[in-house]
Short mmCIF file of C-alpha atoms and ligand atoms in Angstrom, two decimals:
data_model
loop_
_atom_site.label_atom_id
_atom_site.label_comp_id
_atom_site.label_asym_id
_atom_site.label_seq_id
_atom_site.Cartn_x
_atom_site.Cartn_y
_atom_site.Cartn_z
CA UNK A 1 29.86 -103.40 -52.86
CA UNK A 2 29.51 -100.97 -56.31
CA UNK A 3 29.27 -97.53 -55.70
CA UNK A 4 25.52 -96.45 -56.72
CA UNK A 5 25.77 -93.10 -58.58
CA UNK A 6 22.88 -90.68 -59.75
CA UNK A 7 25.06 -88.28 -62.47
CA UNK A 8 23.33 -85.74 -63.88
CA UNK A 9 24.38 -84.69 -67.41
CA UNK A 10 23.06 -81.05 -67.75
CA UNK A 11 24.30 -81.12 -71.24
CA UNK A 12 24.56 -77.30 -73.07
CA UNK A 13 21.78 -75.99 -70.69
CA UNK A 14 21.80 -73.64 -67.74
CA UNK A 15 21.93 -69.85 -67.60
CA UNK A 16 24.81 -68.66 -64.62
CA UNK A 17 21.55 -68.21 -62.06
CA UNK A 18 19.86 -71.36 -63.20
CA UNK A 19 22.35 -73.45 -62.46
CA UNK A 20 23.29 -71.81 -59.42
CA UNK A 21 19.60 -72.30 -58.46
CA UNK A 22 19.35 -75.85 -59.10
CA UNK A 23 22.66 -76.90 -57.86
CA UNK A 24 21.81 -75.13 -54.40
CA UNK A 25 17.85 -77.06 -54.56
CA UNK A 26 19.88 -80.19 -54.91
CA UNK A 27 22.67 -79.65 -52.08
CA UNK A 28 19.92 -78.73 -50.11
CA UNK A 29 17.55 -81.64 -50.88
CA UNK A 30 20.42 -83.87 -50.54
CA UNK A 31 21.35 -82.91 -46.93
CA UNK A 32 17.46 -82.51 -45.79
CA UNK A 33 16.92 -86.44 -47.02
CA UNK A 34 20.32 -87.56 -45.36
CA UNK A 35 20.84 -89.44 -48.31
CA UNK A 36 24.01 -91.48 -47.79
CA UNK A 37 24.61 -94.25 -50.16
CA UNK A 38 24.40 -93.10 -53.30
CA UNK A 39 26.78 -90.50 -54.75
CA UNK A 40 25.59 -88.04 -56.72
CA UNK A 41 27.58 -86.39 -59.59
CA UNK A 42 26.67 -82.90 -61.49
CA UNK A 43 28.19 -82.31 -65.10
CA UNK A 44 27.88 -78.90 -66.07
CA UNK A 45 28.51 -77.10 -69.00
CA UNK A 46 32.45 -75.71 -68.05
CA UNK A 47 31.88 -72.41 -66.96
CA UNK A 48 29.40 -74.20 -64.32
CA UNK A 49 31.98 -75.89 -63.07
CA UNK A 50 33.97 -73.89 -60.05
CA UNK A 51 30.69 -72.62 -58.78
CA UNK A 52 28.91 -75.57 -58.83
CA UNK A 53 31.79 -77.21 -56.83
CA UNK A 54 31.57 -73.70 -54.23
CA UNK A 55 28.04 -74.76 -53.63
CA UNK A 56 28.57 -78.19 -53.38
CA UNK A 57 31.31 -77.11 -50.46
CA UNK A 58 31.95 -80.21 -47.96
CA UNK A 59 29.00 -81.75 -48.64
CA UNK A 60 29.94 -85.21 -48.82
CA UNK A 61 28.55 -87.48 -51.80
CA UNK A 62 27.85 -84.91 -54.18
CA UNK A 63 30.33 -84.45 -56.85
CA UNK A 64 31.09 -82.48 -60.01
CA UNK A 65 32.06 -83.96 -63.15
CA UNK A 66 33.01 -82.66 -66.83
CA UNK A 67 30.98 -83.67 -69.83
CA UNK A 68 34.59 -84.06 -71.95
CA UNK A 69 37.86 -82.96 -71.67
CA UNK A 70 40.90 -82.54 -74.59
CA UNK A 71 42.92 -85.73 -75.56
CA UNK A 72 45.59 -83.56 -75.44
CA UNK A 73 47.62 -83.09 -71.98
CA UNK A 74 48.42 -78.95 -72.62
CA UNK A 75 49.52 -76.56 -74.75
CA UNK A 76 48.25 -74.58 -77.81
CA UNK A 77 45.00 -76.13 -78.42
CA UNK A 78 42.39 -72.91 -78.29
CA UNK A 79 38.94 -73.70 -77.29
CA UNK A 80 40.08 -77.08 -75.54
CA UNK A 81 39.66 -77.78 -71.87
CA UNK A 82 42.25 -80.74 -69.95
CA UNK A 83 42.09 -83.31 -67.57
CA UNK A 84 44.21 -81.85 -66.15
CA UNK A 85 42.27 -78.16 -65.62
CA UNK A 86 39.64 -80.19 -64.39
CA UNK A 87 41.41 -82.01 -61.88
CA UNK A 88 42.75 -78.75 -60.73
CA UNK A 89 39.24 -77.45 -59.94
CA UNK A 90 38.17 -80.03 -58.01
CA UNK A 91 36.28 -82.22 -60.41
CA UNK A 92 35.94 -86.14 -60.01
CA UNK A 93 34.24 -87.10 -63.12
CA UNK A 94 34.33 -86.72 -66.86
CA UNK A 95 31.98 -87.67 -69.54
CA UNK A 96 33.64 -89.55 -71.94
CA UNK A 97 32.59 -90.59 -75.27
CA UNK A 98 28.98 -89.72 -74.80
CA UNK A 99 26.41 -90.84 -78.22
CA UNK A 100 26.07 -86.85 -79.04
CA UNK A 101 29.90 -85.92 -79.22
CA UNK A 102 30.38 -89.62 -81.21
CA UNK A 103 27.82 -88.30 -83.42
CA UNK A 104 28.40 -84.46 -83.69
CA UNK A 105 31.89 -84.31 -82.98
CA UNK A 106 33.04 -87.23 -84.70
CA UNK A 107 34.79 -88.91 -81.59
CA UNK A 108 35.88 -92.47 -82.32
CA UNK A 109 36.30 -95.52 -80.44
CA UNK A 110 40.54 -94.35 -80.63
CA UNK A 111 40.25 -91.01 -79.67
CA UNK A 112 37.86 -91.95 -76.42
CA UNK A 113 40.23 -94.27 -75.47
CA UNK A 114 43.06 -91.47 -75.23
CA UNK A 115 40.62 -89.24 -73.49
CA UNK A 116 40.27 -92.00 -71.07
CA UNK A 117 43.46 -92.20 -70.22
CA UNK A 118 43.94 -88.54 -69.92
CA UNK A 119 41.39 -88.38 -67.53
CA UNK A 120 42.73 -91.25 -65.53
CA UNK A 121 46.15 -90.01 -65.57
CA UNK A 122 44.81 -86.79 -64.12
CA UNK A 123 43.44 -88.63 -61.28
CA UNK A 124 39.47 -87.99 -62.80
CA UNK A 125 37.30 -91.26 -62.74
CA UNK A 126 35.71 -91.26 -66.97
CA UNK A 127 31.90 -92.11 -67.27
CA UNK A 128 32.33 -93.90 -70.08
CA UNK A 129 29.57 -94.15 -72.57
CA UNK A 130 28.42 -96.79 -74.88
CA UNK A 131 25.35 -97.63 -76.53
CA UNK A 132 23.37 -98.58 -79.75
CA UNK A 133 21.78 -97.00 -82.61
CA UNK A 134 18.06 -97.79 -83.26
CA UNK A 135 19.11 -99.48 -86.13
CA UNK A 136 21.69 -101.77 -84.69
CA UNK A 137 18.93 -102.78 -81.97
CA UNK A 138 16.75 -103.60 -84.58
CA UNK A 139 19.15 -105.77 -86.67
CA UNK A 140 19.59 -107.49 -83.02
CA UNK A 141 23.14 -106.77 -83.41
CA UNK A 142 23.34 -104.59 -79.87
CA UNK A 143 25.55 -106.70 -77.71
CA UNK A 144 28.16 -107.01 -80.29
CA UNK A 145 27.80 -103.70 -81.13
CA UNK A 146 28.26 -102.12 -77.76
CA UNK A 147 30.72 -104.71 -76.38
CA UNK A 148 32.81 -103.99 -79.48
CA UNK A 149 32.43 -99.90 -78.46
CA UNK A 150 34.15 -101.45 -74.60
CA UNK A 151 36.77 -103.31 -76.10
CA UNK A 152 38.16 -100.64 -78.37
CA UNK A 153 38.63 -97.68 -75.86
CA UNK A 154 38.66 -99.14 -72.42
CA UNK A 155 40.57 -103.01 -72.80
CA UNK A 156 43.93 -101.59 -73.06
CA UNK A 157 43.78 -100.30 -69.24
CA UNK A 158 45.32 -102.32 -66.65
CA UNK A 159 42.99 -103.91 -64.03
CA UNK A 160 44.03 -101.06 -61.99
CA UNK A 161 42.74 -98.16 -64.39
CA UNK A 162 40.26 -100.03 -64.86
CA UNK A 163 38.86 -100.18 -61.33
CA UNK A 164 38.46 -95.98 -61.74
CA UNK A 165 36.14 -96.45 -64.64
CA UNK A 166 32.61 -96.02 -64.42
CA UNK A 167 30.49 -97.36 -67.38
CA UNK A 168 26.89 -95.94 -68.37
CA UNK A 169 24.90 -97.63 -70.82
CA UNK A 170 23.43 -95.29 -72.94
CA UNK A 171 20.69 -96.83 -75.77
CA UNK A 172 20.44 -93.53 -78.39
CA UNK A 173 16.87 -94.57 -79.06
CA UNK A 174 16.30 -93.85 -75.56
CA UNK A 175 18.26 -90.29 -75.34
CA UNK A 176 16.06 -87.38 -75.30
CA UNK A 177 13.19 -89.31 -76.87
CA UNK A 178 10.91 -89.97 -74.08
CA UNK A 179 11.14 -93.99 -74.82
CA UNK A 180 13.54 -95.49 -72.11
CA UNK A 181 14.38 -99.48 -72.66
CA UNK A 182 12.95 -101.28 -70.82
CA UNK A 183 14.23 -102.13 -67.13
CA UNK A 184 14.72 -105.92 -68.82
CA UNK A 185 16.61 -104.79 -71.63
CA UNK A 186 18.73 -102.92 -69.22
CA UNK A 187 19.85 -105.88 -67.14
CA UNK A 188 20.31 -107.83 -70.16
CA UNK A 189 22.62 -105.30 -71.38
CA UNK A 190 24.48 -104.48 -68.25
CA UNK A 191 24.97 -108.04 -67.03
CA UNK A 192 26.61 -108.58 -70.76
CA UNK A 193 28.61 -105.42 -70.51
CA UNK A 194 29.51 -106.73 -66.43
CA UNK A 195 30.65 -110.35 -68.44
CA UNK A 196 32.45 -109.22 -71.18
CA UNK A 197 34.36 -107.01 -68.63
CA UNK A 198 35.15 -110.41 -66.68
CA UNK A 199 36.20 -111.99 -69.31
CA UNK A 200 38.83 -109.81 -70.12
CA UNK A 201 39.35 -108.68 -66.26
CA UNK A 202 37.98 -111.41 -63.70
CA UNK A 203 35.13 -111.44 -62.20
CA UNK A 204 36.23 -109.15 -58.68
CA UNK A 205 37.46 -106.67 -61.05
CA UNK A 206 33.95 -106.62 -63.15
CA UNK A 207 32.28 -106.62 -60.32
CA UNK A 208 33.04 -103.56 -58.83
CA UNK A 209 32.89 -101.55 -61.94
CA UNK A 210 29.42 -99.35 -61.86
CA UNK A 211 27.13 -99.53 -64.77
CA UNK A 212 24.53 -97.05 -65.38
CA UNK A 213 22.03 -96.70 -67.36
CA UNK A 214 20.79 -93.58 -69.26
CA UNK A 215 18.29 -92.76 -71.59
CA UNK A 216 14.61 -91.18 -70.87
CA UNK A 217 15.49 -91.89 -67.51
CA UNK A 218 13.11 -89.81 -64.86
CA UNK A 219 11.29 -90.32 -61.73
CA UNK A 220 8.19 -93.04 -62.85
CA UNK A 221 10.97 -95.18 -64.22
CA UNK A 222 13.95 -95.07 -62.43
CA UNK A 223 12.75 -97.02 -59.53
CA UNK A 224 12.73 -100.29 -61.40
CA UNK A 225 15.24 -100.13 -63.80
CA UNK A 226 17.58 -99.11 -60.97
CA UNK A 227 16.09 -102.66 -59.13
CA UNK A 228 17.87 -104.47 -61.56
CA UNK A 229 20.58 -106.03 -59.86
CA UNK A 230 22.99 -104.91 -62.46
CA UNK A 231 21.99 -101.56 -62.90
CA UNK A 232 24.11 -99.51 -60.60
CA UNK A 233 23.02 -96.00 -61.11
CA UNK A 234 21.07 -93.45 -63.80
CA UNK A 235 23.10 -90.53 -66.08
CA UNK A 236 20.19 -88.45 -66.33
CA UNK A 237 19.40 -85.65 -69.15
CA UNK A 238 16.63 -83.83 -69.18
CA UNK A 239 15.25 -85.16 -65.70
CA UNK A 240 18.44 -83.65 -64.17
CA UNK A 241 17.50 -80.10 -64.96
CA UNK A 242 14.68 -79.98 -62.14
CA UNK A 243 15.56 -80.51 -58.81
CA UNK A 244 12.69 -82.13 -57.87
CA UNK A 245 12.64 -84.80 -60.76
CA UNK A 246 16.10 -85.76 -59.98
CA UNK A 247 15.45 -85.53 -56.46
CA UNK A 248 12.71 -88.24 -56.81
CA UNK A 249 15.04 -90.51 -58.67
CA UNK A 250 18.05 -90.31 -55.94
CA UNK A 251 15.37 -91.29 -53.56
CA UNK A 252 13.73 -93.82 -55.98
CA UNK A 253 16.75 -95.72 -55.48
P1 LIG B 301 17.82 -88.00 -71.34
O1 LIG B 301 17.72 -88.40 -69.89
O2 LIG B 301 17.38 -86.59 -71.59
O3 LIG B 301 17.20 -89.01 -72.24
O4 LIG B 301 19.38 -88.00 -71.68
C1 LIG B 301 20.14 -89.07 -71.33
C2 LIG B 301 21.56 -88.73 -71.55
O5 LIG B 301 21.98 -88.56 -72.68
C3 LIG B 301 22.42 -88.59 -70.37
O6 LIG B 301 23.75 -88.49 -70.73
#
């Protein structure tokens, strides 16, 4: 069985007390629902991080994560934060290779796939992102496209490394835009993404690797893309920022 995951990206938002707020809304929310099968991971900005992870305290099945970390392993790189930082505070996840730092920070298909193994090395399981531009789903060149983005930074893992990697889908059309794909185009997507992972790692391997999907996701959609039986979980923007909203898609699922 995949793990299911509900990852909330809180991108560069959140005062000190409003993430404190919502972290201890969804901790709270979490335990009062007894969810239990589906893991929830929040990625704050940094400074988030070590009291997000106080709040979160032993509450099993909510997890923090990073939204990047440095290629680099130490050293004299000012402004940069490590895998190995991260791992050191307690933090499962990292973001890596998400559309905005491909676009804004110039990250390439080479550089993600150090970061990757940085993060892996540090014992952090990467979200790794992939998706296509509007323009490259129009030209109907998309699976290529995002297969290509797979191939490039992730197929030089070992089946074992692998295994640690979670995937999320990611269509930049859909990102902050209000128009999510639809839960069709999803599947199609994800169940290409799951066979080109096969391919290259066997099907028990590709199997167990969680894809999720991201992208305008909230709480009147998420309930059938996350049907799809390929669909393994939601990396959720702006929907993530109110407890309630991301409440309704944990339970949605
Ligand atoms: P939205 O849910 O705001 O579209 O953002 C999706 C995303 O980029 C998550 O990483």
């Amino acid at each position: 069985m995949r793990k299911k995951i509900i990852a909330g990206n809180w991108k560069m938002n959140m005062t000190f007390e409003e993430g404190q707020k919502l972290t201890s809304e969804i901790v709270n929310m979490y335990k009062d629902e007894n969810i239990q099968d589906v893991t929830v991971v929040l990625n704050p900005p940094f400074p988030h991080i070590h009291p997000v992870k106080k709040l979160i305290g032993e509450t099993s099945g909510v997890a923090v994560g990073a939204q990047n970390c440095s290629d680099k392993e130490s050293g004299a790189y000012t402004g940069e934060v490590s895998a190995k930082i991260l791992s050191s505070f307690g933090v499962e996840y990292v973001i890596i290779g998400h559309s905005e730092r491909r676009e804004y920070f110039k990250e390439d298909n080479e550089l993600l796939a150090v970061k990757v193994k940085q993060a892996l090395a540090n014992g952090l399981s990467p979200i790794f992102c992939c998706g296509e531009s509007l323009e490259i789903r129009e030209a109907g060149t998309h699976e290529p496209n995002v297969k290509f983005q797979l191939t490039d930074s992730l197929f030089d893992l070992t089946a074992e490394e692998i295994s640690k990697v979670v995937i999320a889908y990611e269509p930049i059309w859909a990102i902050g835009t209000g128009k999510t794909a639809t839960a069709d185009q999803a599947q199609e997507m994800h169940a290409a993404l799951r066979r080109h992972l096969g391919n290259k790692y066997g099907k028990e391997v590709a199997n167990n690797i969680p894809i999720l999907y991201g992208g305008s996701m909230n709480a009147g959609n998420a309930a059938e893309l996350l049907s799809k039986p390929d669909v393994d979980g939601g990396l959720i923007g702006g929907a993530s920022l109110k407890s309630r909203d991301f409440l309704e898609i944990i339970k949605s699922y």
